[in-house]
Amino acid sequence: MDFVHIELKRDTWIQPVMKVQTPDEAVEAVQKLIENLDREELVCIYLATSGRVINAAVCSIGAMDQSVVSPAEIIRTALVTGAKSMILLHNHPSGQVNPSKEDFLATRKIACAGKLVGIHLLDHIVVGEYGARYSMKENRAELFEIQKDMDFSLIAAERSVEDEK
């Protein structure tokens, strides 16, 4: 039998002491990393209870018009780093910030997965060109509302957000 352990590797591209309390602050924290890319990149900012940034991680690098998002990968990093909440951000290489149906579904899945382990998804923000952004929390707050009796099978479900109602 092999014994395993998880080791956390820290890079220093985030300022040592930083708080993120608004969508604009979240965008400002990662914009230089994900703007002007030729493919979608998903970044997650992990936060302590106080709102202090613990760390950030690139969770997915996709194609020009899509990115594969794994709730397990995102939640694993949150658990290892001791995060209480998280904010997702991804770019659209087209520069347009209109979320796709897949963006909405990924948001819902990650919010549900986080609820299972007590880690709150605060927002999912699409970053476009010239500082444009779309906050799903501001525009589609119902994606983040998780009831106690919710059917968590939707984390793995391949159905549209509209089908949940």
Short mmCIF file of N, CA and C in Angstrom, two decimals:
data_model
loop_
_atom_site.label_atom_id
_atom_site.label_comp_id
_atom_site.label_asym_id
_atom_site.label_seq_id
_atom_site.Cartn_x
_atom_site.Cartn_y
_atom_site.Cartn_z
N MET A 1 0.84 -1.17 0.00
CA MET A 1 0.00 0.00 0.00
C MET A 1 0.90 1.24 0.00
N ASP A 2 0.52 2.24 -0.81
CA ASP A 2 1.24 3.51 -0.84
C ASP A 2 0.54 4.54 0.03
N PHE A 3 1.31 5.34 0.73
CA PHE A 3 0.75 6.47 1.46
C PHE A 3 0.98 7.71 0.62
N VAL A 4 0.01 8.59 0.62
CA VAL A 4 0.11 9.80 -0.18
C VAL A 4 -0.11 11.03 0.70
N HIS A 5 0.32 12.15 0.21
CA HIS A 5 0.02 13.42 0.86
C HIS A 5 -0.14 14.49 -0.22
N ILE A 6 -0.82 15.55 0.14
CA ILE A 6 -1.02 16.66 -0.78
C ILE A 6 -0.10 17.79 -0.35
N GLU A 7 0.62 18.34 -1.30
CA GLU A 7 1.53 19.43 -1.01
C GLU A 7 1.08 20.66 -1.79
N LEU A 8 1.08 21.78 -1.13
CA LEU A 8 0.65 23.02 -1.74
C LEU A 8 1.85 23.79 -2.24
N LYS A 9 1.86 24.15 -3.51
CA LYS A 9 2.94 24.94 -4.12
C LYS A 9 2.43 26.35 -4.27
N ARG A 10 3.10 27.32 -3.67
CA ARG A 10 2.66 28.71 -3.73
C ARG A 10 3.53 29.50 -4.71
N ASP A 11 2.86 30.25 -5.59
CA ASP A 11 3.51 31.22 -6.46
C ASP A 11 3.17 32.60 -5.91
N THR A 12 3.82 33.63 -6.38
CA THR A 12 3.63 34.94 -5.76
C THR A 12 3.12 36.01 -6.71
N TRP A 13 2.23 35.69 -7.61
CA TRP A 13 1.73 36.71 -8.51
C TRP A 13 0.60 37.54 -7.89
N ILE A 14 0.04 37.09 -6.79
CA ILE A 14 -0.96 37.89 -6.07
C ILE A 14 -0.22 38.66 -4.98
N GLN A 15 -0.66 39.90 -4.72
CA GLN A 15 -0.04 40.68 -3.65
C GLN A 15 -0.17 39.94 -2.33
N PRO A 16 0.82 40.05 -1.45
CA PRO A 16 0.81 39.29 -0.19
C PRO A 16 -0.43 39.52 0.68
N VAL A 17 -0.87 40.77 0.83
CA VAL A 17 -2.06 41.04 1.62
C VAL A 17 -3.04 41.77 0.73
N MET A 18 -4.15 41.12 0.44
CA MET A 18 -5.12 41.69 -0.48
C MET A 18 -6.51 41.26 -0.04
N LYS A 19 -7.46 42.17 -0.10
CA LYS A 19 -8.85 41.83 0.15
C LYS A 19 -9.62 42.04 -1.14
N VAL A 20 -10.58 41.17 -1.38
CA VAL A 20 -11.45 41.31 -2.53
C VAL A 20 -12.88 41.32 -2.00
N GLN A 21 -13.56 42.46 -2.21
CA GLN A 21 -14.91 42.59 -1.68
C GLN A 21 -15.95 42.92 -2.74
N THR A 22 -15.51 43.27 -3.95
CA THR A 22 -16.43 43.62 -5.02
C THR A 22 -16.01 42.92 -6.31
N PRO A 23 -16.94 42.79 -7.26
CA PRO A 23 -16.56 42.23 -8.56
C PRO A 23 -15.44 43.02 -9.24
N ASP A 24 -15.46 44.34 -9.12
CA ASP A 24 -14.41 45.14 -9.74
C ASP A 24 -13.04 44.84 -9.14
N GLU A 25 -12.98 44.65 -7.82
CA GLU A 25 -11.71 44.30 -7.18
C GLU A 25 -11.23 42.93 -7.62
N ALA A 26 -12.15 41.99 -7.81
CA ALA A 26 -11.77 40.66 -8.29
C ALA A 26 -11.20 40.74 -9.69
N VAL A 27 -11.86 41.50 -10.55
CA VAL A 27 -11.37 41.66 -11.92
C VAL A 27 -10.00 42.31 -11.92
N GLU A 28 -9.83 43.35 -11.12
CA GLU A 28 -8.55 44.04 -11.04
C GLU A 28 -7.42 43.10 -10.60
N ALA A 29 -7.75 42.17 -9.71
CA ALA A 29 -6.73 41.24 -9.19
C ALA A 29 -6.19 40.30 -10.25
N VAL A 30 -7.02 39.90 -11.21
CA VAL A 30 -6.57 38.89 -12.19
C VAL A 30 -6.59 39.36 -13.64
N GLN A 31 -7.02 40.57 -13.89
CA GLN A 31 -7.18 41.02 -15.26
C GLN A 31 -5.90 40.91 -16.09
N LYS A 32 -4.78 41.30 -15.53
CA LYS A 32 -3.51 41.22 -16.28
C LYS A 32 -3.16 39.79 -16.67
N LEU A 33 -3.60 38.84 -15.85
CA LEU A 33 -3.30 37.44 -16.11
C LEU A 33 -4.15 36.88 -17.26
N ILE A 34 -5.41 37.31 -17.36
CA ILE A 34 -6.31 36.65 -18.32
C ILE A 34 -6.78 37.52 -19.48
N GLU A 35 -6.43 38.81 -19.49
CA GLU A 35 -6.88 39.63 -20.62
C GLU A 35 -6.02 39.36 -21.85
N ASN A 36 -6.59 39.54 -22.99
CA ASN A 36 -5.88 39.42 -24.27
C ASN A 36 -5.34 38.03 -24.56
N LEU A 37 -5.91 37.01 -23.97
CA LEU A 37 -5.50 35.65 -24.28
C LEU A 37 -6.27 35.15 -25.49
N ASP A 38 -5.71 34.17 -26.18
CA ASP A 38 -6.38 33.62 -27.36
C ASP A 38 -7.26 32.43 -27.04
N ARG A 39 -7.39 32.10 -25.77
CA ARG A 39 -8.26 31.00 -25.35
C ARG A 39 -8.83 31.32 -23.97
N GLU A 40 -9.89 30.63 -23.61
CA GLU A 40 -10.51 30.86 -22.31
C GLU A 40 -9.61 30.32 -21.19
N GLU A 41 -9.53 31.09 -20.12
CA GLU A 41 -8.81 30.67 -18.94
C GLU A 41 -9.67 30.98 -17.72
N LEU A 42 -9.82 29.99 -16.86
CA LEU A 42 -10.64 30.14 -15.66
C LEU A 42 -9.72 30.24 -14.45
N VAL A 43 -9.88 31.30 -13.67
CA VAL A 43 -9.10 31.54 -12.47
C VAL A 43 -10.06 31.56 -11.29
N CYS A 44 -9.62 31.00 -10.18
CA CYS A 44 -10.41 31.04 -8.96
C CYS A 44 -9.61 31.75 -7.88
N ILE A 45 -10.24 32.74 -7.26
CA ILE A 45 -9.64 33.43 -6.12
C ILE A 45 -10.24 32.80 -4.87
N TYR A 46 -9.40 32.32 -3.98
CA TYR A 46 -9.84 31.67 -2.74
C TYR A 46 -9.68 32.65 -1.58
N LEU A 47 -10.73 32.76 -0.76
CA LEU A 47 -10.77 33.77 0.28
C LEU A 47 -10.96 33.17 1.66
N ALA A 48 -10.38 33.87 2.65
CA ALA A 48 -10.62 33.54 4.06
C ALA A 48 -11.96 34.15 4.47
N THR A 49 -12.43 33.82 5.65
CA THR A 49 -13.69 34.34 6.15
C THR A 49 -13.70 35.87 6.13
N SER A 50 -12.58 36.49 6.40
CA SER A 50 -12.46 37.95 6.46
C SER A 50 -12.52 38.61 5.08
N GLY A 51 -12.42 37.84 4.01
CA GLY A 51 -12.36 38.40 2.67
C GLY A 51 -10.94 38.56 2.17
N ARG A 52 -9.97 38.23 3.01
CA ARG A 52 -8.56 38.28 2.61
C ARG A 52 -8.29 37.19 1.58
N VAL A 53 -7.56 37.54 0.55
CA VAL A 53 -7.20 36.56 -0.47
C VAL A 53 -6.17 35.60 0.11
N ILE A 54 -6.51 34.32 0.10
CA ILE A 54 -5.56 33.28 0.52
C ILE A 54 -4.63 32.97 -0.64
N ASN A 55 -5.24 32.74 -1.80
CA ASN A 55 -4.47 32.47 -3.01
C ASN A 55 -5.39 32.53 -4.22
N ALA A 56 -4.83 32.30 -5.36
CA ALA A 56 -5.59 32.20 -6.61
C ALA A 56 -4.96 31.09 -7.42
N ALA A 57 -5.76 30.47 -8.26
CA ALA A 57 -5.26 29.36 -9.07
C ALA A 57 -5.90 29.38 -10.45
N VAL A 58 -5.12 29.05 -11.45
CA VAL A 58 -5.66 28.82 -12.78
C VAL A 58 -6.26 27.42 -12.75
N CYS A 59 -7.56 27.34 -12.93
CA CYS A 59 -8.27 26.06 -12.81
C CYS A 59 -8.50 25.38 -14.15
N SER A 60 -8.46 26.16 -15.22
CA SER A 60 -8.72 25.56 -16.52
C SER A 60 -8.19 26.47 -17.61
N ILE A 61 -7.58 25.86 -18.61
CA ILE A 61 -7.19 26.57 -19.82
C ILE A 61 -7.89 25.83 -20.95
N GLY A 62 -8.73 26.54 -21.67
CA GLY A 62 -9.56 25.88 -22.66
C GLY A 62 -9.23 26.26 -24.08
N ALA A 63 -10.26 26.24 -24.90
CA ALA A 63 -10.13 26.58 -26.31
C ALA A 63 -10.57 28.03 -26.51
N MET A 64 -10.69 28.44 -27.75
CA MET A 64 -11.06 29.81 -28.07
C MET A 64 -12.45 30.16 -27.56
N ASP A 65 -13.35 29.17 -27.52
CA ASP A 65 -14.72 29.49 -27.15
C ASP A 65 -15.28 28.62 -26.03
N GLN A 66 -14.45 27.88 -25.34
CA GLN A 66 -14.95 27.06 -24.24
C GLN A 66 -13.80 26.60 -23.36
N SER A 67 -14.20 26.20 -22.15
CA SER A 67 -13.22 25.69 -21.20
C SER A 67 -13.90 24.60 -20.39
N VAL A 68 -13.22 23.52 -20.14
CA VAL A 68 -13.77 22.43 -19.35
C VAL A 68 -13.55 22.78 -17.87
N VAL A 69 -14.64 22.80 -17.12
CA VAL A 69 -14.57 23.17 -15.71
C VAL A 69 -14.89 21.95 -14.86
N SER A 70 -14.01 21.64 -13.92
CA SER A 70 -14.22 20.52 -13.03
C SER A 70 -14.48 21.04 -11.62
N PRO A 71 -15.72 20.90 -11.12
CA PRO A 71 -15.99 21.32 -9.75
C PRO A 71 -15.05 20.65 -8.74
N ALA A 72 -14.68 19.41 -8.98
CA ALA A 72 -13.79 18.69 -8.06
C ALA A 72 -12.44 19.39 -7.95
N GLU A 73 -11.87 19.82 -9.08
CA GLU A 73 -10.58 20.50 -9.07
C GLU A 73 -10.65 21.81 -8.30
N ILE A 74 -11.71 22.55 -8.52
CA ILE A 74 -11.88 23.85 -7.87
C ILE A 74 -12.06 23.67 -6.36
N ILE A 75 -12.91 22.74 -5.97
CA ILE A 75 -13.18 22.49 -4.55
C ILE A 75 -11.95 21.91 -3.86
N ARG A 76 -11.21 21.04 -4.54
CA ARG A 76 -10.01 20.45 -3.94
C ARG A 76 -9.03 21.53 -3.50
N THR A 77 -8.77 22.49 -4.36
CA THR A 77 -7.85 23.56 -4.00
C THR A 77 -8.40 24.39 -2.85
N ALA A 78 -9.69 24.63 -2.84
CA ALA A 78 -10.31 25.38 -1.74
C ALA A 78 -10.13 24.65 -0.41
N LEU A 79 -10.31 23.36 -0.43
CA LEU A 79 -10.16 22.57 0.80
C LEU A 79 -8.70 22.55 1.28
N VAL A 80 -7.78 22.35 0.36
CA VAL A 80 -6.36 22.27 0.73
C VAL A 80 -5.86 23.60 1.30
N THR A 81 -6.37 24.71 0.78
CA THR A 81 -5.89 26.01 1.23
C THR A 81 -6.69 26.59 2.39
N GLY A 82 -7.75 25.91 2.79
CA GLY A 82 -8.55 26.38 3.92
C GLY A 82 -9.46 27.54 3.59
N ALA A 83 -9.88 27.64 2.35
CA ALA A 83 -10.75 28.75 1.93
C ALA A 83 -12.16 28.58 2.47
N LYS A 84 -12.79 29.70 2.76
CA LYS A 84 -14.19 29.71 3.19
C LYS A 84 -15.11 30.11 2.04
N SER A 85 -14.54 30.84 1.07
CA SER A 85 -15.33 31.26 -0.09
C SER A 85 -14.40 31.40 -1.29
N MET A 86 -15.02 31.60 -2.46
CA MET A 86 -14.24 31.69 -3.69
C MET A 86 -14.97 32.53 -4.72
N ILE A 87 -14.20 33.08 -5.64
CA ILE A 87 -14.74 33.84 -6.75
C ILE A 87 -14.11 33.29 -8.03
N LEU A 88 -14.95 32.93 -8.98
CA LEU A 88 -14.47 32.45 -10.28
C LEU A 88 -14.43 33.61 -11.27
N LEU A 89 -13.43 33.61 -12.11
CA LEU A 89 -13.35 34.58 -13.19
C LEU A 89 -12.83 33.86 -14.43
N HIS A 90 -13.41 34.18 -15.57
CA HIS A 90 -12.83 33.68 -16.81
C HIS A 90 -12.99 34.72 -17.90
N ASN A 91 -12.12 34.62 -18.88
CA ASN A 91 -12.15 35.57 -19.99
C ASN A 91 -12.91 34.98 -21.17
N HIS A 92 -13.37 35.85 -22.03
CA HIS A 92 -13.88 35.47 -23.33
C HIS A 92 -12.95 36.12 -24.36
N PRO A 93 -12.19 35.31 -25.09
CA PRO A 93 -11.23 35.87 -26.06
C PRO A 93 -11.88 36.80 -27.08
N SER A 94 -13.18 36.64 -27.34
CA SER A 94 -13.87 37.53 -28.27
C SER A 94 -13.96 38.95 -27.74
N GLY A 95 -13.78 39.11 -26.41
CA GLY A 95 -13.92 40.42 -25.80
C GLY A 95 -15.33 40.69 -25.31
N GLN A 96 -16.29 39.89 -25.78
CA GLN A 96 -17.68 40.04 -25.35
C GLN A 96 -17.87 39.36 -24.00
N VAL A 97 -18.71 39.92 -23.14
CA VAL A 97 -18.87 39.36 -21.80
C VAL A 97 -20.18 38.59 -21.60
N ASN A 98 -20.96 38.43 -22.65
CA ASN A 98 -22.21 37.69 -22.51
C ASN A 98 -21.93 36.23 -22.19
N PRO A 99 -22.40 35.74 -21.03
CA PRO A 99 -22.15 34.35 -20.66
C PRO A 99 -22.93 33.38 -21.55
N SER A 100 -22.37 32.21 -21.73
CA SER A 100 -23.05 31.15 -22.47
C SER A 100 -23.91 30.35 -21.50
N LYS A 101 -24.75 29.50 -22.06
CA LYS A 101 -25.54 28.59 -21.23
C LYS A 101 -24.62 27.69 -20.41
N GLU A 102 -23.49 27.29 -20.99
CA GLU A 102 -22.51 26.46 -20.28
C GLU A 102 -21.89 27.23 -19.11
N ASP A 103 -21.69 28.53 -19.27
CA ASP A 103 -21.17 29.35 -18.17
C ASP A 103 -22.15 29.34 -17.00
N PHE A 104 -23.43 29.49 -17.29
CA PHE A 104 -24.45 29.48 -16.24
C PHE A 104 -24.50 28.11 -15.54
N LEU A 105 -24.45 27.06 -16.33
CA LEU A 105 -24.51 25.71 -15.77
C LEU A 105 -23.28 25.42 -14.90
N ALA A 106 -22.11 25.82 -15.36
CA ALA A 106 -20.89 25.62 -14.57
C ALA A 106 -20.98 26.37 -13.25
N THR A 107 -21.51 27.57 -13.29
CA THR A 107 -21.68 28.36 -12.06
C THR A 107 -22.57 27.62 -11.07
N ARG A 108 -23.68 27.11 -11.56
CA ARG A 108 -24.63 26.39 -10.70
C ARG A 108 -24.00 25.13 -10.11
N LYS A 109 -23.26 24.38 -10.93
CA LYS A 109 -22.61 23.16 -10.46
C LYS A 109 -21.59 23.46 -9.36
N ILE A 110 -20.79 24.49 -9.57
CA ILE A 110 -19.75 24.81 -8.59
C ILE A 110 -20.37 25.37 -7.31
N ALA A 111 -21.43 26.14 -7.43
CA ALA A 111 -22.13 26.64 -6.24
C ALA A 111 -22.67 25.46 -5.42
N CYS A 112 -23.25 24.47 -6.09
CA CYS A 112 -23.77 23.28 -5.41
C CYS A 112 -22.65 22.46 -4.78
N ALA A 113 -21.57 22.25 -5.51
CA ALA A 113 -20.44 21.49 -4.98
C ALA A 113 -19.86 22.18 -3.75
N GLY A 114 -19.73 23.48 -3.81
CA GLY A 114 -19.23 24.24 -2.67
C GLY A 114 -20.14 24.14 -1.47
N LYS A 115 -21.43 24.18 -1.71
CA LYS A 115 -22.41 24.06 -0.62
C LYS A 115 -22.24 22.74 0.13
N LEU A 116 -21.96 21.68 -0.62
CA LEU A 116 -21.78 20.36 0.00
C LEU A 116 -20.66 20.34 1.03
N VAL A 117 -19.62 21.13 0.81
CA VAL A 117 -18.45 21.10 1.69
C VAL A 117 -18.28 22.39 2.49
N GLY A 118 -19.27 23.28 2.41
CA GLY A 118 -19.23 24.50 3.22
C GLY A 118 -18.35 25.61 2.68
N ILE A 119 -18.16 25.65 1.36
CA ILE A 119 -17.37 26.71 0.73
C ILE A 119 -18.30 27.48 -0.21
N HIS A 120 -18.43 28.75 0.05
CA HIS A 120 -19.41 29.60 -0.62
C HIS A 120 -18.85 30.19 -1.92
N LEU A 121 -19.54 30.00 -3.03
CA LEU A 121 -19.19 30.65 -4.28
C LEU A 121 -19.80 32.04 -4.26
N LEU A 122 -18.96 33.07 -4.19
CA LEU A 122 -19.44 34.44 -4.09
C LEU A 122 -19.85 35.03 -5.43
N ASP A 123 -19.14 34.66 -6.49
CA ASP A 123 -19.46 35.22 -7.81
C ASP A 123 -18.72 34.43 -8.88
N HIS A 124 -19.19 34.55 -10.09
CA HIS A 124 -18.51 34.05 -11.28
C HIS A 124 -18.57 35.21 -12.27
N ILE A 125 -17.41 35.70 -12.66
CA ILE A 125 -17.34 36.92 -13.46
C ILE A 125 -16.69 36.61 -14.81
N VAL A 126 -17.34 37.07 -15.88
CA VAL A 126 -16.77 36.96 -17.21
C VAL A 126 -16.06 38.28 -17.51
N VAL A 127 -14.80 38.19 -17.90
CA VAL A 127 -13.99 39.36 -18.18
C VAL A 127 -13.83 39.51 -19.68
N GLY A 128 -14.10 40.72 -20.17
CA GLY A 128 -13.96 41.00 -21.60
C GLY A 128 -12.89 42.04 -21.85
N GLU A 129 -12.97 42.67 -22.99
CA GLU A 129 -11.96 43.68 -23.32
C GLU A 129 -12.35 45.05 -22.77
N TYR A 130 -11.34 45.89 -22.61
CA TYR A 130 -11.51 47.27 -22.15
C TYR A 130 -12.20 47.36 -20.78
N GLY A 131 -11.92 46.40 -19.92
CA GLY A 131 -12.48 46.45 -18.57
C GLY A 131 -13.92 45.99 -18.46
N ALA A 132 -14.51 45.52 -19.55
CA ALA A 132 -15.88 45.03 -19.50
C ALA A 132 -15.96 43.77 -18.65
N ARG A 133 -17.06 43.60 -17.91
CA ARG A 133 -17.23 42.42 -17.08
C ARG A 133 -18.71 42.11 -16.94
N TYR A 134 -19.00 40.84 -16.65
CA TYR A 134 -20.37 40.40 -16.38
C TYR A 134 -20.33 39.59 -15.09
N SER A 135 -20.97 40.11 -14.05
CA SER A 135 -21.04 39.42 -12.77
C SER A 135 -22.32 38.58 -12.74
N MET A 136 -22.16 37.28 -12.60
CA MET A 136 -23.34 36.42 -12.54
C MET A 136 -24.11 36.63 -11.24
N LYS A 137 -23.43 37.01 -10.18
CA LYS A 137 -24.11 37.28 -8.91
C LYS A 137 -25.01 38.50 -9.05
N GLU A 138 -24.54 39.53 -9.73
CA GLU A 138 -25.33 40.74 -9.92
C GLU A 138 -26.49 40.53 -10.90
N ASN A 139 -26.28 39.68 -11.90
CA ASN A 139 -27.27 39.53 -12.96
C ASN A 139 -28.12 38.27 -12.88
N ARG A 140 -27.62 37.22 -12.25
CA ARG A 140 -28.35 35.94 -12.15
C ARG A 140 -28.17 35.34 -10.76
N ALA A 141 -28.57 36.08 -9.74
CA ALA A 141 -28.37 35.67 -8.34
C ALA A 141 -28.99 34.31 -8.03
N GLU A 142 -30.02 33.92 -8.75
CA GLU A 142 -30.68 32.64 -8.49
C GLU A 142 -29.75 31.44 -8.72
N LEU A 143 -28.69 31.62 -9.50
CA LEU A 143 -27.73 30.54 -9.71
C LEU A 143 -26.98 30.18 -8.43
N PHE A 144 -26.93 31.10 -7.48
CA PHE A 144 -26.17 30.93 -6.25
C PHE A 144 -27.05 30.51 -5.07
N GLU A 145 -28.36 30.48 -5.26
CA GLU A 145 -29.28 30.14 -4.18
C GLU A 145 -29.43 28.63 -4.07
N ILE A 146 -28.88 28.07 -3.02
CA ILE A 146 -28.88 26.63 -2.80
C ILE A 146 -29.71 26.34 -1.55
N GLN A 147 -30.79 25.58 -1.72
CA GLN A 147 -31.63 25.21 -0.58
C GLN A 147 -31.11 23.94 0.08
N LYS A 148 -31.47 23.76 1.35
CA LYS A 148 -31.03 22.58 2.10
C LYS A 148 -31.48 21.28 1.45
N ASP A 149 -32.69 21.28 0.89
CA ASP A 149 -33.24 20.05 0.33
C ASP A 149 -32.97 19.91 -1.17
N MET A 150 -32.00 20.63 -1.66
CA MET A 150 -31.70 20.62 -3.10
C MET A 150 -31.19 19.26 -3.56
N ASP A 151 -31.53 18.91 -4.75
CA ASP A 151 -31.05 17.67 -5.36
C ASP A 151 -29.64 17.92 -5.90
N PHE A 152 -28.63 17.44 -5.16
CA PHE A 152 -27.24 17.71 -5.53
C PHE A 152 -26.78 16.88 -6.72
N SER A 153 -27.64 16.04 -7.26
CA SER A 153 -27.24 15.27 -8.44
C SER A 153 -26.99 16.18 -9.63
N LEU A 154 -27.45 17.43 -9.55
CA LEU A 154 -27.24 18.32 -10.68
C LEU A 154 -25.78 18.71 -10.83
N ILE A 155 -24.94 18.45 -9.84
CA ILE A 155 -23.51 18.75 -9.97
C ILE A 155 -22.94 18.00 -11.18
N ALA A 156 -23.39 16.78 -11.37
CA ALA A 156 -22.90 15.98 -12.49
C ALA A 156 -23.87 15.97 -13.67
N ALA A 157 -25.01 16.61 -13.50
CA ALA A 157 -26.04 16.55 -14.54
C ALA A 157 -25.62 17.33 -15.77
N GLU A 158 -26.05 16.88 -16.89
CA GLU A 158 -25.81 17.56 -18.16
C GLU A 158 -27.12 18.11 -18.68
N ARG A 159 -27.73 18.98 -17.88
CA ARG A 159 -28.98 19.60 -18.31
C ARG A 159 -28.83 21.11 -18.23
N SER A 160 -29.70 21.82 -18.89
CA SER A 160 -29.57 23.26 -18.92
C SER A 160 -30.07 23.88 -17.61
N VAL A 161 -29.64 25.09 -17.37
CA VAL A 161 -30.04 25.80 -16.16
C VAL A 161 -31.55 26.00 -16.15
N GLU A 162 -32.14 26.23 -17.30
CA GLU A 162 -33.57 26.43 -17.37
C GLU A 162 -34.35 25.19 -16.94
N ASP A 163 -33.79 24.00 -17.13
CA ASP A 163 -34.46 22.76 -16.77
C ASP A 163 -34.56 22.54 -15.27
N GLU A 164 -33.82 23.31 -14.48
CA GLU A 164 -33.81 23.12 -13.03
C GLU A 164 -35.09 23.58 -12.38
N LYS A 165 -35.81 24.46 -13.00
CA LYS A 165 -37.01 25.06 -12.38
C LYS A 165 -38.21 24.17 -12.40
#
